[in-house]
PDB file of C-alpha atoms in Angstrom:
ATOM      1  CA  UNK P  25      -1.401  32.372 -34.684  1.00  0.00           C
ATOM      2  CA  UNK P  26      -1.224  31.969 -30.760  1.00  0.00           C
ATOM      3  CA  UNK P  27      -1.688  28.583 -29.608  1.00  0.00           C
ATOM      4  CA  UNK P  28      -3.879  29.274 -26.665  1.00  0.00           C
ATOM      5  CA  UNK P  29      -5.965  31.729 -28.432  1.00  0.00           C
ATOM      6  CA  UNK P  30      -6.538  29.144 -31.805  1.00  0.00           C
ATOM      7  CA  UNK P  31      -7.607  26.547 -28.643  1.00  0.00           C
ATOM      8  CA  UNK P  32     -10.011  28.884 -27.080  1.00  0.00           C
ATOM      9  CA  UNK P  33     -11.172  29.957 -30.374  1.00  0.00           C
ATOM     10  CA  UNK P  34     -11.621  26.593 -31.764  1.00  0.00           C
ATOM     11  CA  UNK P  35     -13.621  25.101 -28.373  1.00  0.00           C
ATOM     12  CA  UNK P  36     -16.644  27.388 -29.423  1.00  0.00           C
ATOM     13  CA  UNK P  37     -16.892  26.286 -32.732  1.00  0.00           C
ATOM     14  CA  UNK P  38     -19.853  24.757 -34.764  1.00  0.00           C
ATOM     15  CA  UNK P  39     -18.427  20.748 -35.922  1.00  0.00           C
ATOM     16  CA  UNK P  40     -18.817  22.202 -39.515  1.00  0.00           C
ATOM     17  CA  UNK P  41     -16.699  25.097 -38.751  1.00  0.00           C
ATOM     18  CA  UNK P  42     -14.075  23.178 -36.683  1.00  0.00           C
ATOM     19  CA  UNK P  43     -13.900  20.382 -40.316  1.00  0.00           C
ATOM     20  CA  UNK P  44     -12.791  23.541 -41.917  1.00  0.00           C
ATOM     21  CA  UNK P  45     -10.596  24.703 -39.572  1.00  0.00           C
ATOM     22  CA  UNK P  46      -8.685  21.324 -39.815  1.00  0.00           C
ATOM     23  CA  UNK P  47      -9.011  20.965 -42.977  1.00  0.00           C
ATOM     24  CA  UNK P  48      -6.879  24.657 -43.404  1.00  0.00           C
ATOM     25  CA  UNK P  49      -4.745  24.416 -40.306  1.00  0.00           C
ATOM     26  CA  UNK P  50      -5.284  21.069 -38.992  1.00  0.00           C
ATOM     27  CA  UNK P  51      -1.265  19.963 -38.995  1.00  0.00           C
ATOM     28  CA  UNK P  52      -0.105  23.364 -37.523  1.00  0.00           C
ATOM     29  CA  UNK P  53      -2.593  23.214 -34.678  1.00  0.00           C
ATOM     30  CA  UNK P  54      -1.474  19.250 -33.572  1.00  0.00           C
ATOM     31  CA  UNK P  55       2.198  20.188 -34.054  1.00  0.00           C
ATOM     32  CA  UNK P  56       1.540  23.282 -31.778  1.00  0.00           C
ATOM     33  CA  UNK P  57      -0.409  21.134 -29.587  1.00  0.00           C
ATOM     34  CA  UNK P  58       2.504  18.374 -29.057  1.00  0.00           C
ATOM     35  CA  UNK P  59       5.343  21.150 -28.609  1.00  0.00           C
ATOM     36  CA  UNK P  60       2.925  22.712 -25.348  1.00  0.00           C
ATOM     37  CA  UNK P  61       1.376  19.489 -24.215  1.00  0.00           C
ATOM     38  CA  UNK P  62       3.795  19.539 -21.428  1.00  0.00           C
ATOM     39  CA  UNK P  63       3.149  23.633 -21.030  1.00  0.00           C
ATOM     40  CA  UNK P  64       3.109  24.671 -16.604  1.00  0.00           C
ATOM     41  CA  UNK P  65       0.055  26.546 -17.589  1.00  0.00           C
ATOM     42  CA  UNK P  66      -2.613  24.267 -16.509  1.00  0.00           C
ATOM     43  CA  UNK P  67      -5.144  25.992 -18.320  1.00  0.00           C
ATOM     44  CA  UNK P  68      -3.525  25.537 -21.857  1.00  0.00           C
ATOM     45  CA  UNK P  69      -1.948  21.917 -21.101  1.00  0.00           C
ATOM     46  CA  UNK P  70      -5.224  20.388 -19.041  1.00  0.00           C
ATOM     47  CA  UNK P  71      -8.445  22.733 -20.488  1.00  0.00           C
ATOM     48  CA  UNK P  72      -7.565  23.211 -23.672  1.00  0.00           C
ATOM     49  CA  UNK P  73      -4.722  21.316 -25.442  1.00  0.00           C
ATOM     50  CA  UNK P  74      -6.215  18.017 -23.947  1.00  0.00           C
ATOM     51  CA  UNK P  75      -9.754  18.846 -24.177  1.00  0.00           C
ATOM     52  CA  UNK P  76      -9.256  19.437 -27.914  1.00  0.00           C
ATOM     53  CA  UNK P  77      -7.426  16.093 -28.213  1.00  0.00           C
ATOM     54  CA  UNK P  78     -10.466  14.502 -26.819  1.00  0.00           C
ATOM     55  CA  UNK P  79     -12.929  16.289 -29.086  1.00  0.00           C
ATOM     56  CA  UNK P  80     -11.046  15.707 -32.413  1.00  0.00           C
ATOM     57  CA  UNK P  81     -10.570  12.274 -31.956  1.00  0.00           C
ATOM     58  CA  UNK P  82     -14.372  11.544 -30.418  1.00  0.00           C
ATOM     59  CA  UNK P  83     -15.903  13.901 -33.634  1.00  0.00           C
ATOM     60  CA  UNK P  84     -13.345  12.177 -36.201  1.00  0.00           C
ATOM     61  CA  UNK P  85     -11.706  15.458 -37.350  1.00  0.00           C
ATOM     62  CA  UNK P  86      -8.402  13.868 -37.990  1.00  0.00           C
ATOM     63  CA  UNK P  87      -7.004  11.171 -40.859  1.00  0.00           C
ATOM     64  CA  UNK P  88      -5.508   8.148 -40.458  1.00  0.00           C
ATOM     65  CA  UNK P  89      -2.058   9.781 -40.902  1.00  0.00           C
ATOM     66  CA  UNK P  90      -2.622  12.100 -38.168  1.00  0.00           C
ATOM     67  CA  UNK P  91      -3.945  10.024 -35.954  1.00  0.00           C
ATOM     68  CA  UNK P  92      -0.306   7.612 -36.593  1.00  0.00           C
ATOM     69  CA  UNK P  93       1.623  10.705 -36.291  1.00  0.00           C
ATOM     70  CA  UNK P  94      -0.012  11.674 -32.865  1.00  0.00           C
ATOM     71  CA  UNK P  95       0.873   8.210 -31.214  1.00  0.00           C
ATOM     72  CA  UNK P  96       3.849   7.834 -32.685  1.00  0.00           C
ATOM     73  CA  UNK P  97       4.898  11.467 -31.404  1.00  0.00           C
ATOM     74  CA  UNK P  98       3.600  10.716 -28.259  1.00  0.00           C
ATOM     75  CA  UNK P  99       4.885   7.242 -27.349  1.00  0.00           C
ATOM     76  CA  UNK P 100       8.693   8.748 -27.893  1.00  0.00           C
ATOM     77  CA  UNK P 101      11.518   9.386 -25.289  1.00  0.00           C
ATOM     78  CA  UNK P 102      10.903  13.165 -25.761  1.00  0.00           C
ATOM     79  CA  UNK P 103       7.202  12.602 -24.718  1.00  0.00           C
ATOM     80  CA  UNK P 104       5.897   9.373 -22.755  1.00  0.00           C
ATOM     81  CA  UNK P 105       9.523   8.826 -21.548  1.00  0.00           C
ATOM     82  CA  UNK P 106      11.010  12.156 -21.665  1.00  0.00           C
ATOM     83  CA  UNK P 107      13.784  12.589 -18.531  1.00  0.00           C
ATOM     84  CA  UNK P 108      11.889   9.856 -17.212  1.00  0.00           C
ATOM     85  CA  UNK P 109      13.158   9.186 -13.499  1.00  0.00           C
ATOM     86  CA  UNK P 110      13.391  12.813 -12.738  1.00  0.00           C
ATOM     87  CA  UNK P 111      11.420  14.133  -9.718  1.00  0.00           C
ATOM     88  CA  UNK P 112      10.086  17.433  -8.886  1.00  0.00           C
ATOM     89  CA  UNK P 113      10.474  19.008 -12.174  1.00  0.00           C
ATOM     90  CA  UNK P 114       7.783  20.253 -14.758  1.00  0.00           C
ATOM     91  CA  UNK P 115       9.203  17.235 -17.421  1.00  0.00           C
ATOM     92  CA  UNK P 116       6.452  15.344 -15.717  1.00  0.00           C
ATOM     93  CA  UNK P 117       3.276  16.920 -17.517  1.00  0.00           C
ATOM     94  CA  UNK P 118       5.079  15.988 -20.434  1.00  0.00           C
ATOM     95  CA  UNK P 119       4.869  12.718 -19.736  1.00  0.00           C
ATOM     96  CA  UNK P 120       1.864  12.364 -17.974  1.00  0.00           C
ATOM     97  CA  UNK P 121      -0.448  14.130 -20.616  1.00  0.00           C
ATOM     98  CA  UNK P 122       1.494  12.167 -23.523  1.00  0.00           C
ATOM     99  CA  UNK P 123       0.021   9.085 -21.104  1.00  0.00           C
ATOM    100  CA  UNK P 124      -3.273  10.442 -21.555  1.00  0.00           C
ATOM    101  CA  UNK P 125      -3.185  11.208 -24.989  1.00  0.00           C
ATOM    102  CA  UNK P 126      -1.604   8.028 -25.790  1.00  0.00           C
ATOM    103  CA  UNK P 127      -4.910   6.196 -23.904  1.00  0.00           C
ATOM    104  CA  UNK P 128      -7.397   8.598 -25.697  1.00  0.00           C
ATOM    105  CA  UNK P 129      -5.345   7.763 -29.250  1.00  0.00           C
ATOM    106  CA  UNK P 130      -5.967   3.691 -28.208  1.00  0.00           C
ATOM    107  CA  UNK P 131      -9.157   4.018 -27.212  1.00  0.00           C
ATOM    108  CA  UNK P 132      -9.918   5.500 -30.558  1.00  0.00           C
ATOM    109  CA  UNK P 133      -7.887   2.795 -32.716  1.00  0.00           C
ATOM    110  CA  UNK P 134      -9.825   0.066 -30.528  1.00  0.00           C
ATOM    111  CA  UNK P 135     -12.717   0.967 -32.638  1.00  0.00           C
ATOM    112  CA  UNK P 136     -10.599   2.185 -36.268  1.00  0.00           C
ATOM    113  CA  UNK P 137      -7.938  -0.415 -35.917  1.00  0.00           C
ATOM    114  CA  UNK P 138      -5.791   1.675 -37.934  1.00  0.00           C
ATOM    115  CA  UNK P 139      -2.726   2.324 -36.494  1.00  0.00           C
ATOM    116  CA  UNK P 140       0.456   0.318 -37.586  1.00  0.00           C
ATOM    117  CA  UNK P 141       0.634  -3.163 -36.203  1.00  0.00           C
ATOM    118  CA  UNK P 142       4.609  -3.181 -35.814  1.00  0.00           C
ATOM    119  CA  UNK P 143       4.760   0.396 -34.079  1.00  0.00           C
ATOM    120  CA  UNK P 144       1.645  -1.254 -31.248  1.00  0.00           C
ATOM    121  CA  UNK P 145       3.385  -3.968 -30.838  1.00  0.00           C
ATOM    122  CA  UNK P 146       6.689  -2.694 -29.743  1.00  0.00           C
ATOM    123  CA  UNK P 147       4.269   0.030 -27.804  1.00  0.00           C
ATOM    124  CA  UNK P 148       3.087  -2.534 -26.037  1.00  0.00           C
ATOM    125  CA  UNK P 149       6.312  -4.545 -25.222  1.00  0.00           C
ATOM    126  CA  UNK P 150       7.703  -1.376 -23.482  1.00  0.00           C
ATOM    127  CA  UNK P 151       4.354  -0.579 -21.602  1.00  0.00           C
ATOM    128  CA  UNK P 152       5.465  -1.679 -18.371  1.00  0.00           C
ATOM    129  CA  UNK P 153       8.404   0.329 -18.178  1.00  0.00           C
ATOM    130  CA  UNK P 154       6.136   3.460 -17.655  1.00  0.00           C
ATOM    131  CA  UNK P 155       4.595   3.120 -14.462  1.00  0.00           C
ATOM    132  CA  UNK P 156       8.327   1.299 -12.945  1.00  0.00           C
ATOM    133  CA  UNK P 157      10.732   4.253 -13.787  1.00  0.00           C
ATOM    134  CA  UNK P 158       7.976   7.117 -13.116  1.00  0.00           C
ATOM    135  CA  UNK P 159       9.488   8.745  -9.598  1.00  0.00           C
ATOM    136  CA  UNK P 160       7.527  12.086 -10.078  1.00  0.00           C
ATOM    137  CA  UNK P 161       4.531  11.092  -7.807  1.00  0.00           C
ATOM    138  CA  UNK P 162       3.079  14.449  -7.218  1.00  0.00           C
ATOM    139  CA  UNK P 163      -0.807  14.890  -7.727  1.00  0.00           C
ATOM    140  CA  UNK P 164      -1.909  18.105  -7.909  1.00  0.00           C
ATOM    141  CA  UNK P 165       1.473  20.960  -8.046  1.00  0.00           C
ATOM    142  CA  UNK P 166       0.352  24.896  -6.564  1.00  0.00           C
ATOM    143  CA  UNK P 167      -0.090  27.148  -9.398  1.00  0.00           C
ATOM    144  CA  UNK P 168       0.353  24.620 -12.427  1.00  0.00           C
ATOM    145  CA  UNK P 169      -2.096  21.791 -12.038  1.00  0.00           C
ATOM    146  CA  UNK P 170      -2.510  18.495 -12.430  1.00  0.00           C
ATOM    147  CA  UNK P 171       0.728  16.280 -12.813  1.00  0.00           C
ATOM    148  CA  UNK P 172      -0.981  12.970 -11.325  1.00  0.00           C
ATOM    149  CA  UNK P 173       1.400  10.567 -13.570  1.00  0.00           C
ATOM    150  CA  UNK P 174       1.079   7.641 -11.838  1.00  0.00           C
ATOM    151  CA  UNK P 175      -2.452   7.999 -11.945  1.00  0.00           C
ATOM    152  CA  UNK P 176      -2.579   8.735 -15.789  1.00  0.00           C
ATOM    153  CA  UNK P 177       0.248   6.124 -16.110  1.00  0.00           C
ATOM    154  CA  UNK P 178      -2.721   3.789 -14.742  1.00  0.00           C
ATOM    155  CA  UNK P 179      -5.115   4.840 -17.207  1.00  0.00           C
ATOM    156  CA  UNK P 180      -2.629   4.399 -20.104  1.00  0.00           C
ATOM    157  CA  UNK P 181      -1.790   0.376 -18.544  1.00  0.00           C
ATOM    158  CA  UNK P 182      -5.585  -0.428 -18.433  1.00  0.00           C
ATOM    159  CA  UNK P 183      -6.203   1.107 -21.603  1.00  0.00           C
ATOM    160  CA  UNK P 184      -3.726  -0.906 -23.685  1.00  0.00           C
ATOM    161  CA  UNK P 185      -4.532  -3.760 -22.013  1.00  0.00           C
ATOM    162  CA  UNK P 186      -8.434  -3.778 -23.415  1.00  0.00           C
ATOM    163  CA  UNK P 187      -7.475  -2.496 -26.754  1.00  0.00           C
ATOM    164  CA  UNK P 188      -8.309  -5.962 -28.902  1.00  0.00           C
ATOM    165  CA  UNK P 189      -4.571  -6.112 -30.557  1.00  0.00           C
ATOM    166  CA  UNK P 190      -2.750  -6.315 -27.043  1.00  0.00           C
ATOM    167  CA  UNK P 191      -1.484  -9.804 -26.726  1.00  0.00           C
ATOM    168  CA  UNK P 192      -1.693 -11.167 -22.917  1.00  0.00           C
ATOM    169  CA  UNK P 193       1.477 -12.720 -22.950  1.00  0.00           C
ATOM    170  CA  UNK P 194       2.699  -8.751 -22.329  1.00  0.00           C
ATOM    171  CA  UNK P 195       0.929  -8.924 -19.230  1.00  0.00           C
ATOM    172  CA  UNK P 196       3.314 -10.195 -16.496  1.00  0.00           C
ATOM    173  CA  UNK P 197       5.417  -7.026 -17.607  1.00  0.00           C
ATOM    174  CA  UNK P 198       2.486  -4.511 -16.495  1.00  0.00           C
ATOM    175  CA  UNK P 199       1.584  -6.828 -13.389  1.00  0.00           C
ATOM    176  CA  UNK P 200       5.706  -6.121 -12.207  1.00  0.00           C
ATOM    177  CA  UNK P 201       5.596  -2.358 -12.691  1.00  0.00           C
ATOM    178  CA  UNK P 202       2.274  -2.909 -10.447  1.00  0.00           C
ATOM    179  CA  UNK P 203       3.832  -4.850  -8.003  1.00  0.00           C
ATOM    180  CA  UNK P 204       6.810  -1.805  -7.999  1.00  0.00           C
ATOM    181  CA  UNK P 205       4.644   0.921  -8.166  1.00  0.00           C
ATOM    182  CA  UNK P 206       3.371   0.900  -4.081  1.00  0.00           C
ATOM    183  CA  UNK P 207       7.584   1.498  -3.172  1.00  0.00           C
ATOM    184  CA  UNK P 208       8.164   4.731  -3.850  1.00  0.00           C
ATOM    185  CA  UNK P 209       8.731   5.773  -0.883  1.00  0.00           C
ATOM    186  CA  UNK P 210       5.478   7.332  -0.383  1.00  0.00           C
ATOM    187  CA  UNK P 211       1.681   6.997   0.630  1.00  0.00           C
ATOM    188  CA  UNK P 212      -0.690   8.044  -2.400  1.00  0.00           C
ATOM    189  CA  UNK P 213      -3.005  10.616  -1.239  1.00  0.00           C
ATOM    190  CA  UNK P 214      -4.857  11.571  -4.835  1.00  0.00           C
ATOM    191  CA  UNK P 215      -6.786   8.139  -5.523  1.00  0.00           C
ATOM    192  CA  UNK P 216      -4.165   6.556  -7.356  1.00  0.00           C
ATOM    193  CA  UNK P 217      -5.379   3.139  -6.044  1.00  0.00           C
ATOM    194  CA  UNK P 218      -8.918   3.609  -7.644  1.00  0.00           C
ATOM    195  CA  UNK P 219      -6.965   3.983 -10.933  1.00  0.00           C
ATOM    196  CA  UNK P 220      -4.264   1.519 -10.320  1.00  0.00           C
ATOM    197  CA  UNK P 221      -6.890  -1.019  -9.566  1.00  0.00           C
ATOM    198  CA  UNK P 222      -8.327  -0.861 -13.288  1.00  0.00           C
ATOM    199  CA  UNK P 223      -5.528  -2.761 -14.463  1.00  0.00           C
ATOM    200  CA  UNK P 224      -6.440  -5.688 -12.478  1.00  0.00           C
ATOM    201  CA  UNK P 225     -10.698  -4.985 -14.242  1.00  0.00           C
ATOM    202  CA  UNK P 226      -9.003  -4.766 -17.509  1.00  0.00           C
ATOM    203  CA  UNK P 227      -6.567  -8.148 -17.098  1.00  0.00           C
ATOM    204  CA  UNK P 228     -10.317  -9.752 -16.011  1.00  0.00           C
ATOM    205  CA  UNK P 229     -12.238  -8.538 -18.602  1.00  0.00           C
ATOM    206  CA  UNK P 230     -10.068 -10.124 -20.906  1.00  0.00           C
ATOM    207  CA  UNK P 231     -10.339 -13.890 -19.297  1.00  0.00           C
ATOM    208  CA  UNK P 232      -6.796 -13.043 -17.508  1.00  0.00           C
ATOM    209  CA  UNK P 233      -6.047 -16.323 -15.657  1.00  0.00           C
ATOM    210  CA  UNK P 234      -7.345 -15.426 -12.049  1.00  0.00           C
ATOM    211  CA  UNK P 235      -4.621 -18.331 -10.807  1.00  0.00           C
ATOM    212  CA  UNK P 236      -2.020 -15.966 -12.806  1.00  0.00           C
ATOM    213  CA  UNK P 237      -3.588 -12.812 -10.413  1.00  0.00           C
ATOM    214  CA  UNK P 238      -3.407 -14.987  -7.407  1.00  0.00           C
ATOM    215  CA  UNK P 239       0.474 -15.715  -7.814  1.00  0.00           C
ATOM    216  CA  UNK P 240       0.668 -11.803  -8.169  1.00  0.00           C
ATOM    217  CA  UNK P 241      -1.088 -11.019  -4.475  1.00  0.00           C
ATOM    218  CA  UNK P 242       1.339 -13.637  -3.326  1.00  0.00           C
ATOM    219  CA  UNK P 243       4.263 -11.718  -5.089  1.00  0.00           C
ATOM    220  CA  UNK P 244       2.968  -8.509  -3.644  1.00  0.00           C
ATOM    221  CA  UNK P 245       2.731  -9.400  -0.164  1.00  0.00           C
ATOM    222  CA  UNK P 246       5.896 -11.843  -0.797  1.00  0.00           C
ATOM    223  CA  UNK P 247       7.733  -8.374  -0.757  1.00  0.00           C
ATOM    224  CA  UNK P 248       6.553  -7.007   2.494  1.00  0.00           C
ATOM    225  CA  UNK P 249       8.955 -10.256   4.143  1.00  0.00           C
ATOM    226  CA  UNK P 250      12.015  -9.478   1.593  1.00  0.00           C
ATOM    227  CA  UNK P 251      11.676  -6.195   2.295  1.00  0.00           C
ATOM    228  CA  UNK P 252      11.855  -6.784   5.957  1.00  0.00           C
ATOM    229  CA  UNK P 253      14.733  -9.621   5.956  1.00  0.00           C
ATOM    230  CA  UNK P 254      17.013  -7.426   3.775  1.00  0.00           C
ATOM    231  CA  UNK P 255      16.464  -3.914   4.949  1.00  0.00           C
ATOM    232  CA  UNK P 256      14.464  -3.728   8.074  1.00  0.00           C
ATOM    233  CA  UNK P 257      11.585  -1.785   9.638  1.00  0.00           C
ATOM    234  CA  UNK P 258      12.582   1.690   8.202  1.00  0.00           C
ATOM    235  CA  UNK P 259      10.494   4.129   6.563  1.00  0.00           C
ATOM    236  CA  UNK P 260      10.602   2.566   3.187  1.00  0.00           C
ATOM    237  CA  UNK P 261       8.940  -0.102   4.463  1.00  0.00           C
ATOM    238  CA  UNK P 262       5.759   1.665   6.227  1.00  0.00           C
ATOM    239  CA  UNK P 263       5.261   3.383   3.129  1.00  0.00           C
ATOM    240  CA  UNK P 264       5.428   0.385   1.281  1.00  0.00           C
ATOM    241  CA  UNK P 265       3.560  -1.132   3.364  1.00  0.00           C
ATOM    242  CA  UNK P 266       0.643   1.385   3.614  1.00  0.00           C
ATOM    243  CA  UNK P 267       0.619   2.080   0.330  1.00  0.00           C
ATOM    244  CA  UNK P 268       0.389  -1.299  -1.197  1.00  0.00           C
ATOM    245  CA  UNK P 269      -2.290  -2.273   1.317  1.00  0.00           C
ATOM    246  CA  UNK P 270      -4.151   0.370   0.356  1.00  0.00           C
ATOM    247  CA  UNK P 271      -4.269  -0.351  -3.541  1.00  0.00           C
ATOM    248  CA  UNK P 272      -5.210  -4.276  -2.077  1.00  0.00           C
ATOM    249  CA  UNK P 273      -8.009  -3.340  -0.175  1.00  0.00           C
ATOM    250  CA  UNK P 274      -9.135  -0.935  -2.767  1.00  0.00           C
ATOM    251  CA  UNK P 275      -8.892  -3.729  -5.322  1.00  0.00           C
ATOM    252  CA  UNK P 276     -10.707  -6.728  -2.721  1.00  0.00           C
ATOM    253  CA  UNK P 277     -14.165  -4.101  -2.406  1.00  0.00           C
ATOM    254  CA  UNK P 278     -13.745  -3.670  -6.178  1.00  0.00           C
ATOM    255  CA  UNK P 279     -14.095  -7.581  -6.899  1.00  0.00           C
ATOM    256  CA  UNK P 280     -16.462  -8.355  -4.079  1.00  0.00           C
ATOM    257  CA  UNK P 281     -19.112  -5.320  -5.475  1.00  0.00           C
ATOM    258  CA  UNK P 282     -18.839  -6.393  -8.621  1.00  0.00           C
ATOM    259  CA  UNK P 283     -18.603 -10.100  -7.588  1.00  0.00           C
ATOM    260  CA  UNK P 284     -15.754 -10.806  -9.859  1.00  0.00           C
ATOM    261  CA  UNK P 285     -12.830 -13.363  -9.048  1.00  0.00           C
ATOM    262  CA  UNK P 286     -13.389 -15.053  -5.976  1.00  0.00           C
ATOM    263  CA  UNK P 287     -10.481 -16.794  -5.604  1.00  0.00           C
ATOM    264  CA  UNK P 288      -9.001 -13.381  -5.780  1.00  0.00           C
ATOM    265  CA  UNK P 289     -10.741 -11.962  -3.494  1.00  0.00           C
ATOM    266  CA  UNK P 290     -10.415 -14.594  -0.944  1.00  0.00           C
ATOM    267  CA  UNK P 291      -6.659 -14.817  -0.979  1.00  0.00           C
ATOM    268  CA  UNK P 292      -6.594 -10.658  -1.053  1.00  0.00           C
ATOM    269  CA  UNK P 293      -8.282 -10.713   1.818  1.00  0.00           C
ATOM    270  CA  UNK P 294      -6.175 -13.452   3.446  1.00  0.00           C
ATOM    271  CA  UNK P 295      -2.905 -11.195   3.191  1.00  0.00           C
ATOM    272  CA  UNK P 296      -4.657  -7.919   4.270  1.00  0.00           C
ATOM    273  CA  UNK P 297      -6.249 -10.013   7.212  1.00  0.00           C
ATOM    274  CA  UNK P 298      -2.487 -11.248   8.520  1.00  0.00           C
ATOM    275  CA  UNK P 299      -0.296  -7.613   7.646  1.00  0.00           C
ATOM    276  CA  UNK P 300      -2.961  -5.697   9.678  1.00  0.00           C
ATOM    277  CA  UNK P 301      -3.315  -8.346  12.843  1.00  0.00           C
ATOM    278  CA  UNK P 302      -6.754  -8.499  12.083  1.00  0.00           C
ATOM    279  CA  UNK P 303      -8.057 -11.039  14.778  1.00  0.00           C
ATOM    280  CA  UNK P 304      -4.939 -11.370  16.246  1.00  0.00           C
TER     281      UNK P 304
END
């Protein structure tokens, strides 16, 4: 059978006739799946192969063993970190839709809680290391799609952080690859900051100490002066600069609209106030 066609094949499918389907060929279609997640072909990796992720887990058409077998596969070196570090090669949808699978797969288990306790917890020790040693920063790439890592890379962060097993002392981890993520050398163009700024929504949803948040901003903005004592005004630093102003004042209209963290808010908008002269 032909991957693509099974997919396509599959998508119009009654629910009875897709439980039989799985039921016959269920372990051959996820192990096909996994081997083209990463697949150039935008319309097999993005409209079908993750699609279908989304609709088995949502209907429940897979067992507990699949659904382990899935996030184990997909939290791997040869998936969520797989030639991690490289840019400008197609080893990035790899990772990127392994990100999103991995976030659909805890999203899931936040309501199951089946998955193994020892494999999630040294999931999410490692989390932070995702969104620190992604370099491939590309959004959309002419004639294969969506890579947008950083932005699924988001999704996965703020995802683990509200699934109800995720322990908030692994939360300073996360908060450093955030602090990293603005310096790398480039400007984010695709709306990464609307994404990057759930993180912050998750950490408060789950009590997060706002003074904890607060000594982050600091550490953000601490940057722009080490940057500037060590290295200079070079482009590194306007792109710094830009970009992690952007994600602050994206995250300041998110608190103040939903009138969440004051505090925050108030020292966010200190530091945005003094690195863009405002008033002076």
């Amino acid at each position: 059978m032909d991957i693509k066609n099974t997919l396509q094949s599959f998508s119009t499918m009654t629910y009875s006739a897709r439980q039989q389907f799985m039921g016959q060929n269920g372990d051959w279609m996820l192990q096909e799946m996994l081997t083209h997640i990463g697949s150039p072909d935008a319309e097999l990796r993005d409209k079908l192969i993750y699609r279908t992720f989304i609709d088995i887990l949502s209907d429940n058409l897979l067992s507990t063993e699949q659904i382990q077998y899935l996030f184990d596969t997909a939290i791997s070196d040869d998936f969520l970190y797989l030639n991690i570090g490289e840019e400008m090669t197609d080893s990035v949808f790899t990772r990127s839709f392994s990100a999103l699978l991995v976030a659909s797969i805890l999203a899931k288990d936040a309501e199951l809680l089946i998955l193994h306790d020892d494999r999630l917890q040294i999931f999410f020790q490692k989390i932070g290391r995702f969104l620190l040693l992604e370099k491939d920063t590309r959004g959309y790439v002419q004639d294969k799609g969506w890579a947008h890592s950083i932005a699924h890379g988001a999704d996965l962060a703020a995802m683990t952080i509200k699934h109800p097993k995720f322990d908030l002392q692994h939360a300073p981890l996360i908060l450093h690859a955030l602090k990293l993520v603005t310096w790398k050398d480039i400007v984010f163009v695709n709306d990464e900051e609307e994404r990057l700024i759930n993180i912050i929504e998750a950490l408060l949803a789950r009590n997060y100490s706002e003074e904890a948040l607060i000594e982050f901003v600091e550490q953000v903005f601490d940057k722009f002066e080490m940057h500037l004592v060590t290295q200079g005004y070079n482009d590194a630093f306007f792109s710094g600069r830009t970009c992690t102003l952007n994600v602050m004042k994206t995250l300041y209209f998110a608190l103040k609209m939903n009138n969440l963290a004051p505090k925050l808010q108030n020292t966010i908008y200190g530091q945005v106030a003094k690195w863009l002269k405002l008033g002076a």
